[in-house]
PDB file of C-alpha atoms in Angstrom:
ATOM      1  CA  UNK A   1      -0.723  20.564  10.235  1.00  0.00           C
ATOM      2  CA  UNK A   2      -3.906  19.942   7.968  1.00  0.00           C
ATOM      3  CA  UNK A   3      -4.501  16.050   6.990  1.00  0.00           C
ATOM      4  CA  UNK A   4      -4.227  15.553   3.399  1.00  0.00           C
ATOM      5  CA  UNK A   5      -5.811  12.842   1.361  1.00  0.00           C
ATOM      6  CA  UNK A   6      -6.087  11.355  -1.609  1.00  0.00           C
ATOM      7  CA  UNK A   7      -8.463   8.352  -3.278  1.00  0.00           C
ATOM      8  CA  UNK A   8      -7.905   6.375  -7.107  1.00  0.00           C
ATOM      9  CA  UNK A   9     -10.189   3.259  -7.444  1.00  0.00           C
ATOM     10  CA  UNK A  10      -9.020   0.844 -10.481  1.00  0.00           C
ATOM     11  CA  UNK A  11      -9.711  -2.758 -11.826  1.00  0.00           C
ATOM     12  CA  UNK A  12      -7.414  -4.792 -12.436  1.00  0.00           C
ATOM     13  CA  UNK A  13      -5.039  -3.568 -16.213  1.00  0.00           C
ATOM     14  CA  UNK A  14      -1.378  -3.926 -16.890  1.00  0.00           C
ATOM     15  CA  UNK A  15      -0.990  -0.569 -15.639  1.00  0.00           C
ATOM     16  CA  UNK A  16      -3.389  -0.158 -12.832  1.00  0.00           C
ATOM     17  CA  UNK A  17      -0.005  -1.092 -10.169  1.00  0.00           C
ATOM     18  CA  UNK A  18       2.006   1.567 -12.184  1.00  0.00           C
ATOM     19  CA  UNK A  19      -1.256   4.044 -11.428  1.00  0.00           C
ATOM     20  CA  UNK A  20      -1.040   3.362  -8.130  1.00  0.00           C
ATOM     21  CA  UNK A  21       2.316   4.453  -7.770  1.00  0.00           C
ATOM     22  CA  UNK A  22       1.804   7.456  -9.832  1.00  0.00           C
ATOM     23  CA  UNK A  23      -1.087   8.579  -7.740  1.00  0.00           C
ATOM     24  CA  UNK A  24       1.344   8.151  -4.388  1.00  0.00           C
ATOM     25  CA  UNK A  25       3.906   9.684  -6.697  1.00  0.00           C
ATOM     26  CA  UNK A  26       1.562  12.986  -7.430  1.00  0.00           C
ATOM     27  CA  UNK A  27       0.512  12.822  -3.602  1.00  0.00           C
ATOM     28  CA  UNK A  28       3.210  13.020  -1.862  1.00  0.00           C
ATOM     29  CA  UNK A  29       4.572  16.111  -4.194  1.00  0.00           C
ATOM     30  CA  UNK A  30       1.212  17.767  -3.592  1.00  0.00           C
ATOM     31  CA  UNK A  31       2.464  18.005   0.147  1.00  0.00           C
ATOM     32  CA  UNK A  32       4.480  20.625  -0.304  1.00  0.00           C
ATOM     33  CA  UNK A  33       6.549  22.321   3.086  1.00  0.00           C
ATOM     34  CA  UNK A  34       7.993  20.392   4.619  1.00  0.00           C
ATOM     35  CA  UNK A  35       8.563  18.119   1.790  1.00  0.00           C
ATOM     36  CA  UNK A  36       8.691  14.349   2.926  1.00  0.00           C
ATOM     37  CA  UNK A  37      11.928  13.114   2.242  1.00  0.00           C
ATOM     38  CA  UNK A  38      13.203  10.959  -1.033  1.00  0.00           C
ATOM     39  CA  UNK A  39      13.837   7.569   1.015  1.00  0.00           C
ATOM     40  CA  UNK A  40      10.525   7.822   3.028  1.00  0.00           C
ATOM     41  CA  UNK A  41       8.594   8.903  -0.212  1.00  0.00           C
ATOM     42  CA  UNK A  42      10.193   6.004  -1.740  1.00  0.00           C
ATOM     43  CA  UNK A  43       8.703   3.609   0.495  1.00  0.00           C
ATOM     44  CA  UNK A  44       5.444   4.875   0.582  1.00  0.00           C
ATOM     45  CA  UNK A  45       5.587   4.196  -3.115  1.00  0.00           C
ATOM     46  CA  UNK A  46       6.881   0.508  -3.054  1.00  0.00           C
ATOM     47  CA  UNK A  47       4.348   0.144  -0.236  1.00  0.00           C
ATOM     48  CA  UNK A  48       1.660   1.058  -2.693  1.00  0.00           C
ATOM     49  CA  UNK A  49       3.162  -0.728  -5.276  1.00  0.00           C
ATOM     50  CA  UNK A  50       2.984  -4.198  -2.949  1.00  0.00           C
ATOM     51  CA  UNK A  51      -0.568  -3.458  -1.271  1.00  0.00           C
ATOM     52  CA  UNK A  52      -2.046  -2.997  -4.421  1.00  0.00           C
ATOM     53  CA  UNK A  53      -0.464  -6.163  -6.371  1.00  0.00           C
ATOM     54  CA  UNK A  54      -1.545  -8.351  -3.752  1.00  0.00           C
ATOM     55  CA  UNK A  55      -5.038  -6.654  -3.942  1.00  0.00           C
ATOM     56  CA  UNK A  56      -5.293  -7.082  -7.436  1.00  0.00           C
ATOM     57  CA  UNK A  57      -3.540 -10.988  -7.631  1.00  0.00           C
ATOM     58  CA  UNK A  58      -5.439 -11.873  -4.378  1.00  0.00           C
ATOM     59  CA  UNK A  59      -8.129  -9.983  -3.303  1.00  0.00           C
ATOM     60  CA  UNK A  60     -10.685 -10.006  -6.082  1.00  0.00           C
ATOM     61  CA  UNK A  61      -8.812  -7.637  -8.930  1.00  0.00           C
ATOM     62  CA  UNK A  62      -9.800  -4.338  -7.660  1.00  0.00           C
ATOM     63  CA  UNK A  63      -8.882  -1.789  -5.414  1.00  0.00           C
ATOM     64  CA  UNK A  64      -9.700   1.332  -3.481  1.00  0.00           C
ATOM     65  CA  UNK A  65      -6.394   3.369  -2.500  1.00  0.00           C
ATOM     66  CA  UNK A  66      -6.179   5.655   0.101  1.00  0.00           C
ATOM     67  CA  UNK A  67      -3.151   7.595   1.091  1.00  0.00           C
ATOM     68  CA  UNK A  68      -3.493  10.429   4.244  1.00  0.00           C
ATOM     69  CA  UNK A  69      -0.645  12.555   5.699  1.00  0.00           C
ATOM     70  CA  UNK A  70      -0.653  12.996   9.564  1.00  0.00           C
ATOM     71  CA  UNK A  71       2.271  14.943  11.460  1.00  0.00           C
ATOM     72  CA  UNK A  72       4.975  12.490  11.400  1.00  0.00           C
ATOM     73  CA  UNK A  73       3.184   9.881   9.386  1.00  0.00           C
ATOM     74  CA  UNK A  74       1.793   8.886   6.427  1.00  0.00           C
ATOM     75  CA  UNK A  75      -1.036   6.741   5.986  1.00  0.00           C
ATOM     76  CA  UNK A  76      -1.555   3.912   2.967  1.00  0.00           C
ATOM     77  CA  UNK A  77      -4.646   1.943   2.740  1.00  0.00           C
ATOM     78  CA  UNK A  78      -6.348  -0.344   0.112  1.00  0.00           C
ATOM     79  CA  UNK A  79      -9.205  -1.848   0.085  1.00  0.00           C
ATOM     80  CA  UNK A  80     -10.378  -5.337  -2.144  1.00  0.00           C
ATOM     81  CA  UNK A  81     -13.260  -7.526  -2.205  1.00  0.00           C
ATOM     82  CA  UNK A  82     -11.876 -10.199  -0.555  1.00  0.00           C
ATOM     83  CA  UNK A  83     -12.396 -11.321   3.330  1.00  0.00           C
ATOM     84  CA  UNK A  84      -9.394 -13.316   2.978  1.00  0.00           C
ATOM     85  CA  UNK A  85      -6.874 -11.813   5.177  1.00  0.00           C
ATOM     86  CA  UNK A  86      -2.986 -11.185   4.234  1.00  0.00           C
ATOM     87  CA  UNK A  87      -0.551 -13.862   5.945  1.00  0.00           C
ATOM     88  CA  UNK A  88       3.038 -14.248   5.887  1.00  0.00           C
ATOM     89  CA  UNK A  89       4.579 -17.476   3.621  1.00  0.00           C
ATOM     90  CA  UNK A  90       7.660 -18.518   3.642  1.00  0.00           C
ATOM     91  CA  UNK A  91       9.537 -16.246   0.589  1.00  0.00           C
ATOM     92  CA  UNK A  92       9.973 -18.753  -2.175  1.00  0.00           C
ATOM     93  CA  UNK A  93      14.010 -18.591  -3.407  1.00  0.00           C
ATOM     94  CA  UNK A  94      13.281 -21.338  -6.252  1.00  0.00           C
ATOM     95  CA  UNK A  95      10.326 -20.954  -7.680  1.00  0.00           C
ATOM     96  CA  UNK A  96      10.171 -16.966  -8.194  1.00  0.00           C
ATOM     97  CA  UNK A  97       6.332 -17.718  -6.825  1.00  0.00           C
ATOM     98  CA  UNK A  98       6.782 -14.417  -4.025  1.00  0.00           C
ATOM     99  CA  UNK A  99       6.374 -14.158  -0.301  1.00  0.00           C
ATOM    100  CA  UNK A 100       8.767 -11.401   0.230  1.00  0.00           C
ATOM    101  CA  UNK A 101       5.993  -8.489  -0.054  1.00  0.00           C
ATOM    102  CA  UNK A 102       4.271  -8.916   3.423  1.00  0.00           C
ATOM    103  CA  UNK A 103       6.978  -9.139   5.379  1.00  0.00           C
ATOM    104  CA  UNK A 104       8.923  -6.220   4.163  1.00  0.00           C
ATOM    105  CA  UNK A 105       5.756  -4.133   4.318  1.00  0.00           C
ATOM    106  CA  UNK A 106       5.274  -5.126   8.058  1.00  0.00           C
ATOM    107  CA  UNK A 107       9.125  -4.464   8.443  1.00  0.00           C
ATOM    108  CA  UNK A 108       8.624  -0.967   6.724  1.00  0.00           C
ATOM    109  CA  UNK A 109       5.385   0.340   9.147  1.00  0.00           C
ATOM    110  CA  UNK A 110       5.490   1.877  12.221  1.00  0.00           C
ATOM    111  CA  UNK A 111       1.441   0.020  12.281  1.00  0.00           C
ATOM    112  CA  UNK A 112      -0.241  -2.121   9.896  1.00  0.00           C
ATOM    113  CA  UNK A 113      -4.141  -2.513  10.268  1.00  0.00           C
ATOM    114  CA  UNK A 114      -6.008  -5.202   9.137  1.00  0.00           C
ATOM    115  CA  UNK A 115      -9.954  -4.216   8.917  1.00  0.00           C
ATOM    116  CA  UNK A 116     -12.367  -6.498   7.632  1.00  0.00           C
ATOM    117  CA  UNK A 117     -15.621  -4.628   5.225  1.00  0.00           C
ATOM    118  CA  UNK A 118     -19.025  -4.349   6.599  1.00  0.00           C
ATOM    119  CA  UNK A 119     -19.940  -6.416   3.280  1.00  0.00           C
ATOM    120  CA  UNK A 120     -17.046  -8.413   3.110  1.00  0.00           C
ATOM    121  CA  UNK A 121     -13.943  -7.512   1.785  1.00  0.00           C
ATOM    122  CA  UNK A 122     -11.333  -5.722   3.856  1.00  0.00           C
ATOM    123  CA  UNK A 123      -8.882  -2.656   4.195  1.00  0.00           C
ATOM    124  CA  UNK A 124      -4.905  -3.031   4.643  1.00  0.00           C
ATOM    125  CA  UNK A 125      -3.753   0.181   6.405  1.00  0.00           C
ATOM    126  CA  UNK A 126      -0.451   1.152   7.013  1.00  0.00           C
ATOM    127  CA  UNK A 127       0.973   3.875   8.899  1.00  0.00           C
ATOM    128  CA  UNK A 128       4.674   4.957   7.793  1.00  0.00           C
ATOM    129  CA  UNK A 129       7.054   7.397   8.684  1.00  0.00           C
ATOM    130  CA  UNK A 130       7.111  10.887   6.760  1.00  0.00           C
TER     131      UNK A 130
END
């Protein structure tokens, strides 16, 4: 099987999260045979969706997305300017103020890769299954 990939860059915009998940959207139907199934192509989506929130609310406002399918897998990574690494919180049930994303993301992957930028800045990759 041939590796497939596909790149979107965006600042932050109202709609830049719901780009994201259009470009995973239009990705994973460009796979074709064998088609990836509706539940895994629905978390590679929310995936996107959460990587690239926190890149825009956290890591500077804009992102690189990457998304790769491997035999068995497929790959999501962003990249943002910041050098400040993702952590887990405790999820805030009063407030509304988040910490749910990072931990179901973590719980979703089969991997997730932290890599800091040769210039600062990292990449958050995660491997999930197809």
């Amino acid at each position: 099987m041939t590796t497939m990939s596909a790149e979107r860059t965006a600042p932050r915009s109202l709609s830049a999260v719901a780009g994201a998940r259009q470009a995973a959207r239009a990705f994973l139907e460009a796979l074709g045979q064998p088609a990836i199934g509706r539940e895994q192509a629905d978390t590679v989506v929310l995936v996107v969706s959460e990587l690239v929130t926190n890149a825009l609310r956290h890591g500077g406002g804009a992102y690189t997305l990457h998304l790769a399918a491997h035999p068995g897998t497929i790959e999501v990574a962003v990249e943002d300017s910041s050098p400040r690494m993702p952590r887990m919180r405790t999820p805030d049930l009063v407030d509304g103020t988040g910490g749910f994303g990072w931990h179901m993301v973590n719980g979703l992957a089969l991997a997730t890769v932290i890599t800091p930028g040769p210039g600062g800045g990292k990449t958050v990759r995660v491997l999930l299954p197809r």
